[in-house]
């Protein structure tokens, strides 16, 4: 009998798969309570490193054409589809879902990437404006990504909740540091492998496994983070207060559903800034 | 020679009452707990104003809630719109009176209240009136809903205009409001309360509670408000953001700024000079989006500064009621002290300050238009919002350096770019982290155009379709 | 007054190429910004003593003009008498700076004005189109100078300017300036009409202003009065900015003359405000600022009467001219 090669579940920072800087791990069990894997437990220094790479990756990602970003997001859907079996297996193992239910979750995750991929070059068409001002001026409002987003994925979802947390942040050109569900992190690490092989520039998505509450205050108080999605955090009010210190954009828990095959445009726009440009019209 | 003789606007166009209560549920309350509001140009007391308490705030919120549930939310959009049109018209009809009131209480020149503040206030109501029956087209899908009761606190720099920016979209979207004007400039808001009565706006749809910061804090703290809208300093904005953390209250915050006004060597220099002057000396520099950091390309620094100084010699400082006054009074003694302290700090840190010779009136609070040259990005006057007629001048060599210096701020409200090269304008506009970018112009405002900041300049927009969205939510 | 050194200013020998490079290196003009500044200055409120000063100055700055095909000796004489005594009901009324006529009328104007210190300006160089050979233009000018014209209002070759032949425009101005010289060493003051309405853009107007100043213009003048767009406040402000900048760099002071379309005292006061707040007090004198106008005088006279008597005047209380 051949001995199976087990996977080491590491963090995903700057397009690489480091262990936690702290060297810490935690045990993840399957839905029956049996040991499944040791997973890296991210520390505040991993948060710090993630923000640095997220910041440096952001302008390049935002500067890519919308068409290009759409293709990258679609490619993620393709790669995810190709590894469907693995995701289904991980979801089932972690959550105890039936094969049909697990497949449904993977379907939704894939379709959500496709839904978001299609938005990249349409956001401006529906959320931007030419403004008819009362003067000899050209006046246009556009949306641009806010910068670096910190996000806490829902705790009760292994895959689709994570996808519906990452995709709305990055679709417009933000970079994101996402803290996964603590107890359901395996599919997240597999998703990182998908991202790593789908032309997404390193640092645009950074995935931290570990304890959201432990990492939360470091992200919420980090002065180089522009927006924070508090969906999967238990002490949201506390973090919202920390975020107020630099007036981060905040998404409160429960604002958007994270389980469907598509997201919400407003969710995407919450991570964008409206910029209005004026210019005179004259010879 | 051709010296302009005094051309004062008539003081008699407005009559204030001796004292004012709050405007709650369509009626003025009995004045209580009063303090004097003054004309900062003369220090004359104009009227006694009530300092609102928790009890007053509660009464106002109750009136707003009652009006929301019983009246306003039941009206169709077209009817709400008609009320707003009425208000717009009355503001236009009473514009001279309102301009005088605003100038007396704020200290800003009558030229500006007459040509900017009041016409813009009217246009804001006119614009949002038209939205009231078209909310389905706002971008949130069919049947979007109001939040409910909106609590709004406005600053002293554009008292009535800021009130209009807040109240017009709120009412158009179907909210009712409780608004607190700034403690130093409550009079135009109280005149607006009369306008609501003249327009026969249902009682409680608009409530005005006057008072200080503690009154505002009570308002935002109230458990029965759904929406918070604040324009003011970044420090207070942060306090408010903390105050509402963990609640369901939605916030729009329009906070401070330290805008870069970037002049390239190929700019239309004479118009750039006008833009610089308009950018920093409009309204005594009491403008959150003021172009307070001039970034000039090294190759044109000398000629630009020479032209700027020559232009500044023509600025007329003095009696705000004189129709030829360009710069009026600083709004308060506290603000004057702050400006003076920061300029002294700027000089201490190595800047050279310059101001044209202008005679200062004896009473009131005044500050000459000032530029500080030789400023480096690390200097206090390049980082802190001065909120006065003071321009910090820095230089750059390349577009990339200009962008880096412009974006090097915790704020991101506005920016200016001056160049005759079209593609550079578009590139700069892309790269500047600011909610409003004025290219080859500055300080333009329009109800159709969204206004608001990035980063610590706040969030949410006022003006345009986006400004409407701040007061709506999608129906689920 | 220092002499102009065109080559030093342009930085090389004067060729079409060097002129083109120099003119295109001038800062651009933003139309909306320029017009906004003018609109803002137009809200200046000019009252009482400053209004009285402004009305008198407007008269003193006036080039009272008749430029009709139907002009006759009698018509010109009548206008000159009006200039000598603008308001017979108020002899304190100042006299205009000049009478502006066609070249063949100069002799009649000179005769009618006699010893009064009112200049005679003649339009020349195939006014208003400027479409004639240089020889004809020079002959036209010489004729007027010989007849005693104190000032020559020439037109530039707009065709040459718009086709990029700046050297031709420059050379013609230089040549006309030369024939403005008199034997006694004085010269007829040269006003160069840019015909701004045909140049159309503010960038063109700024370049033409500089070209005229470089070529030795004593005044730059907006218009002939014969095209659809004549003097406007923004154009005048732009030209005032040009002479101010020119003075700041060369110390040579050039005058500005808006002409055509300025009809009311209210307009004239707006122009004076623009002069004061753009070029400065140094230009608030007939030596450096003129109005080319015909109907303006009567409106100013009526406003003047209103200030004196307190009653609004009527058109039958000022003379037809």
Tab-separated table of N, CA, C and O in Angstrom, chain C residues 147-236:
chain	number	residue	atom	x	y	z
C	147	UNK	N	-0.653	114.618	-43.961
C	147	UNK	CA	-1.801	115.497	-43.728
C	147	UNK	C	-1.874	115.963	-42.280
C	147	UNK	O	-2.716	116.793	-41.934
C	148	UNK	N	-1.008	115.417	-41.440
C	148	UNK	CA	-0.951	115.903	-40.058
C	148	UNK	C	-1.508	114.951	-39.024
C	148	UNK	O	-1.708	115.338	-37.856
C	149	UNK	N	-1.742	113.720	-39.407
C	149	UNK	CA	-2.271	112.759	-38.431
C	149	UNK	C	-1.285	112.595	-37.275
C	149	UNK	O	-0.081	112.432	-37.496
C	150	UNK	N	-1.804	112.693	-36.058
C	150	UNK	CA	-0.954	112.498	-34.877
C	150	UNK	C	-0.793	111.018	-34.559
C	150	UNK	O	0.149	110.609	-33.895
C	151	UNK	N	-1.762	110.266	-35.003
C	151	UNK	CA	-1.765	108.834	-34.680
C	151	UNK	C	-2.205	108.062	-35.905
C	151	UNK	O	-3.071	108.534	-36.654
C	152	UNK	N	-1.595	106.899	-36.089
C	152	UNK	CA	-1.978	106.038	-37.213
C	152	UNK	C	-2.537	104.730	-36.647
C	152	UNK	O	-1.895	104.085	-35.827
C	153	UNK	N	-3.742	104.367	-37.049
C	153	UNK	CA	-4.331	103.090	-36.659
C	153	UNK	C	-4.232	102.140	-37.843
C	153	UNK	O	-5.021	102.225	-38.790
C	154	UNK	N	-3.243	101.283	-37.815
C	154	UNK	CA	-3.041	100.350	-38.929
C	154	UNK	C	-3.675	98.994	-38.628
C	154	UNK	O	-3.910	98.654	-37.472
C	155	UNK	N	-3.946	98.235	-39.673
C	155	UNK	CA	-4.442	96.866	-39.465
C	155	UNK	C	-3.331	95.882	-39.817
C	155	UNK	O	-2.513	96.142	-40.689
C	156	UNK	N	-3.306	94.758	-39.119
C	156	UNK	CA	-2.319	93.733	-39.483
C	156	UNK	C	-2.887	92.890	-40.618
C	156	UNK	O	-4.094	92.892	-40.884
C	157	UNK	N	-2.005	92.159	-41.241
C	157	UNK	CA	-2.410	91.230	-42.299
C	157	UNK	C	-2.853	89.930	-41.626
C	157	UNK	O	-2.038	89.074	-41.281
C	158	UNK	N	-4.170	89.833	-41.392
C	158	UNK	CA	-4.680	88.649	-40.682
C	158	UNK	C	-4.491	87.374	-41.480
C	158	UNK	O	-4.292	86.291	-40.916
C	159	UNK	N	-4.580	87.514	-42.793
C	159	UNK	CA	-4.368	86.338	-43.634
C	159	UNK	C	-2.984	85.756	-43.404
C	159	UNK	O	-2.810	84.547	-43.218
C	160	UNK	N	-1.994	86.673	-43.418
C	160	UNK	CA	-0.618	86.209	-43.197
C	160	UNK	C	-0.494	85.591	-41.810
C	160	UNK	O	0.098	84.520	-41.631
C	161	UNK	N	-1.087	86.242	-40.814
C	161	UNK	CA	-0.983	85.730	-39.443
C	161	UNK	C	-1.586	84.336	-39.335
C	161	UNK	O	-0.978	83.414	-38.794
C	162	UNK	N	-2.788	84.174	-39.866
C	162	UNK	CA	-3.486	82.890	-39.711
C	162	UNK	C	-2.824	81.780	-40.517
C	162	UNK	O	-2.983	80.600	-40.192
C	163	UNK	N	-2.065	82.163	-41.551
C	163	UNK	CA	-1.370	81.107	-42.302
C	163	UNK	C	0.031	80.865	-41.754
C	163	UNK	O	0.814	80.122	-42.335
C	164	UNK	N	0.331	81.509	-40.634
C	164	UNK	CA	1.609	81.224	-39.984
C	164	UNK	C	2.759	82.061	-40.500
C	164	UNK	O	3.915	81.827	-40.129
C	165	UNK	N	2.453	83.053	-41.338
C	165	UNK	CA	3.518	83.891	-41.868
C	165	UNK	C	3.707	85.108	-40.961
C	165	UNK	O	3.366	86.235	-41.305
C	166	UNK	N	4.268	84.835	-39.802
C	166	UNK	CA	4.424	85.897	-38.803
C	166	UNK	C	5.421	86.946	-39.259
C	166	UNK	O	5.306	88.127	-38.921
C	167	UNK	N	6.412	86.494	-40.003
C	167	UNK	CA	7.449	87.432	-40.449
C	167	UNK	C	6.841	88.519	-41.326
C	167	UNK	O	7.211	89.692	-41.229
C	168	UNK	N	5.897	88.139	-42.158
C	168	UNK	CA	5.252	89.108	-43.043
C	168	UNK	C	4.497	90.161	-42.213
C	168	UNK	O	4.602	91.361	-42.469
C	169	UNK	N	3.764	89.699	-41.208
C	169	UNK	CA	3.017	90.611	-40.340
C	169	UNK	C	3.994	91.573	-39.665
C	169	UNK	O	3.799	92.796	-39.631
C	170	UNK	N	5.047	90.983	-39.135
C	170	UNK	CA	6.068	91.761	-38.422
C	170	UNK	C	6.686	92.825	-39.335
C	170	UNK	O	6.758	94.008	-38.985
C	171	UNK	N	7.093	92.379	-40.519
C	171	UNK	CA	7.766	93.302	-41.448
C	171	UNK	C	6.861	94.471	-41.832
C	171	UNK	O	7.314	95.609	-41.961
C	172	UNK	N	5.601	94.174	-42.030
C	172	UNK	CA	4.680	95.242	-42.426
C	172	UNK	C	4.542	96.280	-41.317
C	172	UNK	O	4.525	97.488	-41.584
C	173	UNK	N	4.460	95.805	-40.078
C	173	UNK	CA	4.334	96.766	-38.962
C	173	UNK	C	5.594	97.618	-38.876
C	173	UNK	O	5.529	98.847	-38.726
C	174	UNK	N	6.733	96.955	-38.983
C	174	UNK	CA	8.005	97.690	-38.924
C	174	UNK	C	8.053	98.741	-40.036
C	174	UNK	O	8.429	99.907	-39.812
C	175	UNK	N	7.610	98.349	-41.227
C	175	UNK	CA	7.657	99.279	-42.359
C	175	UNK	C	6.704	100.450	-42.141
C	175	UNK	O	7.049	101.609	-42.419
C	176	UNK	N	5.522	100.173	-41.625
C	176	UNK	CA	4.559	101.252	-41.383
C	176	UNK	C	5.102	102.192	-40.307
C	176	UNK	O	4.996	103.412	-40.410
C	177	UNK	N	5.686	101.583	-39.281
C	177	UNK	CA	6.259	102.411	-38.202
C	177	UNK	C	7.294	103.378	-38.763
C	177	UNK	O	7.370	104.542	-38.347
C	178	UNK	N	8.069	102.883	-39.695
C	178	UNK	CA	9.106	103.738	-40.291
C	178	UNK	C	8.514	104.966	-40.960
C	178	UNK	O	9.048	106.067	-40.833
C	179	UNK	N	7.416	104.758	-41.677
C	179	UNK	CA	6.858	105.913	-42.389
C	179	UNK	C	5.993	106.786	-41.471
C	179	UNK	O	5.452	107.793	-41.917
C	180	UNK	N	5.894	106.379	-40.202
C	180	UNK	CA	5.222	107.259	-39.239
C	180	UNK	C	6.155	108.377	-38.777
C	180	UNK	O	5.725	109.319	-38.102
C	181	UNK	N	7.431	108.203	-39.092
C	181	UNK	CA	8.417	109.218	-38.699
C	181	UNK	C	8.162	110.521	-39.429
C	181	UNK	O	7.823	110.533	-40.610
C	182	UNK	N	8.327	111.607	-38.688
C	182	UNK	CA	8.257	112.930	-39.331
C	182	UNK	C	9.659	113.505	-39.425
C	182	UNK	O	10.563	113.079	-38.704
C	183	UNK	N	9.759	114.512	-40.272
C	183	UNK	CA	11.075	115.133	-40.455
C	183	UNK	C	11.561	115.786	-39.165
C	183	UNK	O	12.747	115.847	-38.896
C	184	UNK	N	10.602	116.271	-38.342
C	184	UNK	CA	11.015	116.969	-37.112
C	184	UNK	C	11.487	116.016	-36.010
C	184	UNK	O	11.776	116.438	-34.897
C	185	UNK	N	11.560	114.735	-36.323
C	185	UNK	CA	12.056	113.777	-35.328
C	185	UNK	C	10.946	113.111	-34.536
C	185	UNK	O	11.138	112.051	-33.941
C	186	UNK	N	9.757	113.696	-34.490
C	186	UNK	CA	8.623	113.054	-33.842
C	186	UNK	C	8.054	111.978	-34.758
C	186	UNK	O	8.370	111.948	-35.953
C	187	UNK	N	7.210	111.163	-34.209
C	187	UNK	CA	6.519	110.235	-35.090
C	187	UNK	C	5.058	110.137	-34.701
C	187	UNK	O	4.678	110.390	-33.551
C	188	UNK	N	4.262	109.847	-35.710
C	188	UNK	CA	2.851	109.602	-35.425
C	188	UNK	C	2.770	108.315	-34.601
C	188	UNK	O	3.432	107.325	-34.927
C	189	UNK	N	1.993	108.370	-33.536
C	189	UNK	CA	1.880	107.172	-32.701
C	189	UNK	C	1.195	106.065	-33.476
C	189	UNK	O	0.188	106.310	-34.141
C	190	UNK	N	1.763	104.866	-33.348
C	190	UNK	CA	1.252	103.773	-34.157
C	190	UNK	C	0.377	102.840	-33.302
C	190	UNK	O	0.843	102.223	-32.342
C	191	UNK	N	-0.884	102.767	-33.704
C	191	UNK	CA	-1.773	101.787	-33.073
C	191	UNK	C	-1.935	100.631	-34.046
C	191	UNK	O	-2.263	100.841	-35.218
C	192	UNK	N	-1.713	99.446	-33.546
C	192	UNK	CA	-1.794	98.276	-34.418
C	192	UNK	C	-3.085	97.515	-34.123
C	192	UNK	O	-3.293	97.031	-33.006
C	193	UNK	N	-3.945	97.481	-35.144
C	193	UNK	CA	-5.245	96.803	-34.983
C	193	UNK	C	-5.067	95.318	-35.299
C	193	UNK	O	-4.631	94.947	-36.386
C	194	UNK	N	-5.403	94.480	-34.316
C	194	UNK	CA	-5.203	93.032	-34.503
C	194	UNK	C	-6.395	92.388	-35.204
C	194	UNK	O	-6.294	91.310	-35.739
C	195	UNK	N	-7.503	93.086	-35.208
C	195	UNK	CA	-8.792	92.529	-35.658
C	195	UNK	C	-9.034	91.177	-34.991
C	195	UNK	O	-9.065	90.102	-35.598
C	196	UNK	N	-9.208	91.283	-33.675
C	196	UNK	CA	-9.298	90.082	-32.829
C	196	UNK	C	-10.465	89.168	-33.205
C	196	UNK	O	-10.386	87.959	-33.039
C	197	UNK	N	-11.523	89.779	-33.742
C	197	UNK	CA	-12.677	88.963	-34.140
C	197	UNK	C	-12.320	87.972	-35.236
C	197	UNK	O	-12.918	86.894	-35.327
C	198	UNK	N	-11.341	88.318	-36.056
C	198	UNK	CA	-10.931	87.384	-37.108
C	198	UNK	C	-9.866	86.407	-36.628
C	198	UNK	O	-9.719	85.322	-37.190
C	199	UNK	N	-9.134	86.796	-35.606
C	199	UNK	CA	-8.118	85.864	-35.070
C	199	UNK	C	-8.794	84.761	-34.260
C	199	UNK	O	-8.253	83.679	-34.070
C	200	UNK	N	-9.940	85.105	-33.710
C	200	UNK	CA	-10.852	84.182	-33.045
C	200	UNK	C	-10.382	83.628	-31.709
C	200	UNK	O	-11.100	83.725	-30.726
C	201	UNK	N	-9.226	83.010	-31.648
C	201	UNK	CA	-8.863	82.400	-30.357
C	201	UNK	C	-8.011	83.349	-29.524
C	201	UNK	O	-7.275	84.183	-30.054
C	202	UNK	N	-8.121	83.155	-28.204
C	202	UNK	CA	-7.334	83.995	-27.307
C	202	UNK	C	-5.840	83.722	-27.477
C	202	UNK	O	-5.027	84.629	-27.308
C	203	UNK	N	-5.483	82.498	-27.791
C	203	UNK	CA	-4.070	82.204	-28.012
C	203	UNK	C	-3.548	83.034	-29.181
C	203	UNK	O	-2.462	83.607	-29.119
C	204	UNK	N	-4.326	83.089	-30.263
C	204	UNK	CA	-3.925	83.908	-31.406
C	204	UNK	C	-3.800	85.376	-31.019
C	204	UNK	O	-2.885	86.073	-31.459
C	205	UNK	N	-4.740	85.829	-30.213
C	205	UNK	CA	-4.736	87.257	-29.850
C	205	UNK	C	-3.511	87.589	-29.010
C	205	UNK	O	-2.883	88.621	-29.192
C	206	UNK	N	-3.167	86.693	-28.097
C	206	UNK	CA	-1.958	86.956	-27.310
C	206	UNK	C	-0.731	86.978	-28.228
C	206	UNK	O	0.114	87.861	-28.116
C	207	UNK	N	-0.640	86.038	-29.149
C	207	UNK	CA	0.527	86.007	-30.057
C	207	UNK	C	0.576	87.263	-30.922
C	207	UNK	O	1.635	87.855	-31.113
C	208	UNK	N	-0.558	87.650	-31.456
C	208	UNK	CA	-0.578	88.846	-32.307
C	208	UNK	C	-0.192	90.083	-31.498
C	208	UNK	O	0.501	90.973	-32.012
C	209	UNK	N	-0.626	90.125	-30.236
C	209	UNK	CA	-0.247	91.251	-29.375
C	209	UNK	C	1.270	91.324	-29.235
C	209	UNK	O	1.873	92.396	-29.363
C	210	UNK	N	1.872	90.190	-28.969
C	210	UNK	CA	3.327	90.157	-28.795
C	210	UNK	C	4.041	90.519	-30.091
C	210	UNK	O	5.053	91.222	-30.088
C	211	UNK	N	3.526	90.018	-31.199
C	211	UNK	CA	4.152	90.301	-32.489
C	211	UNK	C	4.116	91.814	-32.759
C	211	UNK	O	5.108	92.408	-33.197
C	212	UNK	N	2.991	92.437	-32.478
C	212	UNK	CA	2.848	93.879	-32.702
C	212	UNK	C	3.773	94.664	-31.778
C	212	UNK	O	4.413	95.639	-32.201
C	213	UNK	N	3.858	94.230	-30.530
C	213	UNK	CA	4.726	94.946	-29.585
C	213	UNK	C	6.186	94.818	-30.007
C	213	UNK	O	6.948	95.771	-29.921
C	214	UNK	N	6.531	93.617	-30.469
C	214	UNK	CA	7.907	93.393	-30.905
C	214	UNK	C	8.250	94.282	-32.091
C	214	UNK	O	9.376	94.769	-32.226
C	215	UNK	N	7.254	94.504	-32.959
C	215	UNK	CA	7.500	95.268	-34.180
C	215	UNK	C	7.470	96.776	-33.927
C	215	UNK	O	7.733	97.557	-34.836
C	216	UNK	N	7.135	97.165	-32.707
C	216	UNK	CA	7.230	98.585	-32.388
C	216	UNK	C	5.913	99.315	-32.233
C	216	UNK	O	5.879	100.555	-32.268
C	217	UNK	N	4.823	98.610	-32.029
C	217	UNK	CA	3.529	99.263	-31.815
C	217	UNK	C	3.581	100.150	-30.576
C	217	UNK	O	4.201	99.788	-29.576
C	218	UNK	N	2.963	101.318	-30.660
C	218	UNK	CA	2.811	102.147	-29.465
C	218	UNK	C	1.547	101.746	-28.705
C	218	UNK	O	1.458	101.918	-27.500
C	219	UNK	N	0.571	101.269	-29.462
C	219	UNK	CA	-0.698	100.802	-28.923
C	219	UNK	C	-1.035	99.489	-29.609
C	219	UNK	O	-0.710	99.320	-30.786
C	220	UNK	N	-1.718	98.611	-28.914
C	220	UNK	CA	-2.357	97.509	-29.613
C	220	UNK	C	-3.861	97.704	-29.480
C	220	UNK	O	-4.364	98.051	-28.413
C	221	UNK	N	-4.533	97.534	-30.582
C	221	UNK	CA	-5.952	97.875	-30.664
C	221	UNK	C	-6.725	96.638	-31.087
C	221	UNK	O	-6.250	95.856	-31.910
C	222	UNK	N	-7.913	96.454	-30.520
C	222	UNK	CA	-8.631	95.196	-30.756
C	222	UNK	C	-9.152	95.065	-32.175
C	222	UNK	O	-8.905	94.061	-32.835
C	223	UNK	N	-9.864	96.114	-32.666
C	223	UNK	CA	-10.748	95.854	-33.797
C	223	UNK	C	-10.908	97.061	-34.695
C	223	UNK	O	-10.645	98.200	-34.300
C	224	UNK	N	-11.403	96.780	-35.868
C	224	UNK	CA	-11.725	97.859	-36.804
C	224	UNK	C	-13.132	98.390	-36.549
C	224	UNK	O	-13.472	99.475	-36.997
C	225	UNK	N	-13.937	97.584	-35.879
C	225	UNK	CA	-15.345	97.936	-35.751
C	225	UNK	C	-16.156	97.483	-36.944
C	225	UNK	O	-17.356	97.733	-37.024
C	226	UNK	N	-15.497	96.801	-37.861
C	226	UNK	CA	-16.174	96.451	-39.111
C	226	UNK	C	-16.462	94.952	-39.243
C	226	UNK	O	-16.869	94.501	-40.303
C	227	UNK	N	-16.171	94.177	-38.217
C	227	UNK	CA	-16.500	92.746	-38.290
C	227	UNK	C	-17.503	92.421	-37.186
C	227	UNK	O	-17.818	93.273	-36.357
C	228	UNK	N	-17.982	91.185	-37.157
C	228	UNK	CA	-19.107	90.917	-36.252
C	228	UNK	C	-18.695	90.924	-34.771
C	228	UNK	O	-19.467	91.331	-33.924
C	229	UNK	N	-17.481	90.459	-34.455
C	229	UNK	CA	-17.038	90.530	-33.059
C	229	UNK	C	-15.974	91.614	-32.940
C	229	UNK	O	-14.921	91.515	-33.570
C	230	UNK	N	-16.262	92.611	-32.148
C	230	UNK	CA	-15.293	93.692	-31.987
C	230	UNK	C	-14.703	93.644	-30.587
C	230	UNK	O	-14.377	92.569	-30.111
C	231	UNK	N	-14.560	94.775	-29.935
C	231	UNK	CA	-13.947	94.750	-28.610
C	231	UNK	C	-14.829	93.973	-27.636
C	231	UNK	O	-16.045	94.111	-27.645
C	232	UNK	N	-14.202	93.150	-26.811
C	232	UNK	CA	-14.909	92.532	-25.690
C	232	UNK	C	-14.028	92.717	-24.456
C	232	UNK	O	-12.815	92.953	-24.587
C	233	UNK	N	-14.641	92.576	-23.308
C	233	UNK	CA	-13.867	92.709	-22.071
C	233	UNK	C	-12.783	91.636	-21.927
C	233	UNK	O	-11.652	91.963	-21.580
C	234	UNK	N	-13.079	90.380	-22.212
C	234	UNK	CA	-12.011	89.383	-22.055
C	234	UNK	C	-10.837	89.627	-23.012
C	234	UNK	O	-9.681	89.468	-22.615
C	235	UNK	N	-11.131	90.014	-24.233
C	235	UNK	CA	-10.048	90.284	-25.180
C	235	UNK	C	-9.199	91.450	-24.672
C	235	UNK	O	-7.968	91.413	-24.704
C	236	UNK	N	-9.880	92.460	-24.177
C	236	UNK	CA	-9.157	93.631	-23.685
C	236	UNK	C	-8.317	93.254	-22.465
C	236	UNK	O	-7.172	93.682	-22.326
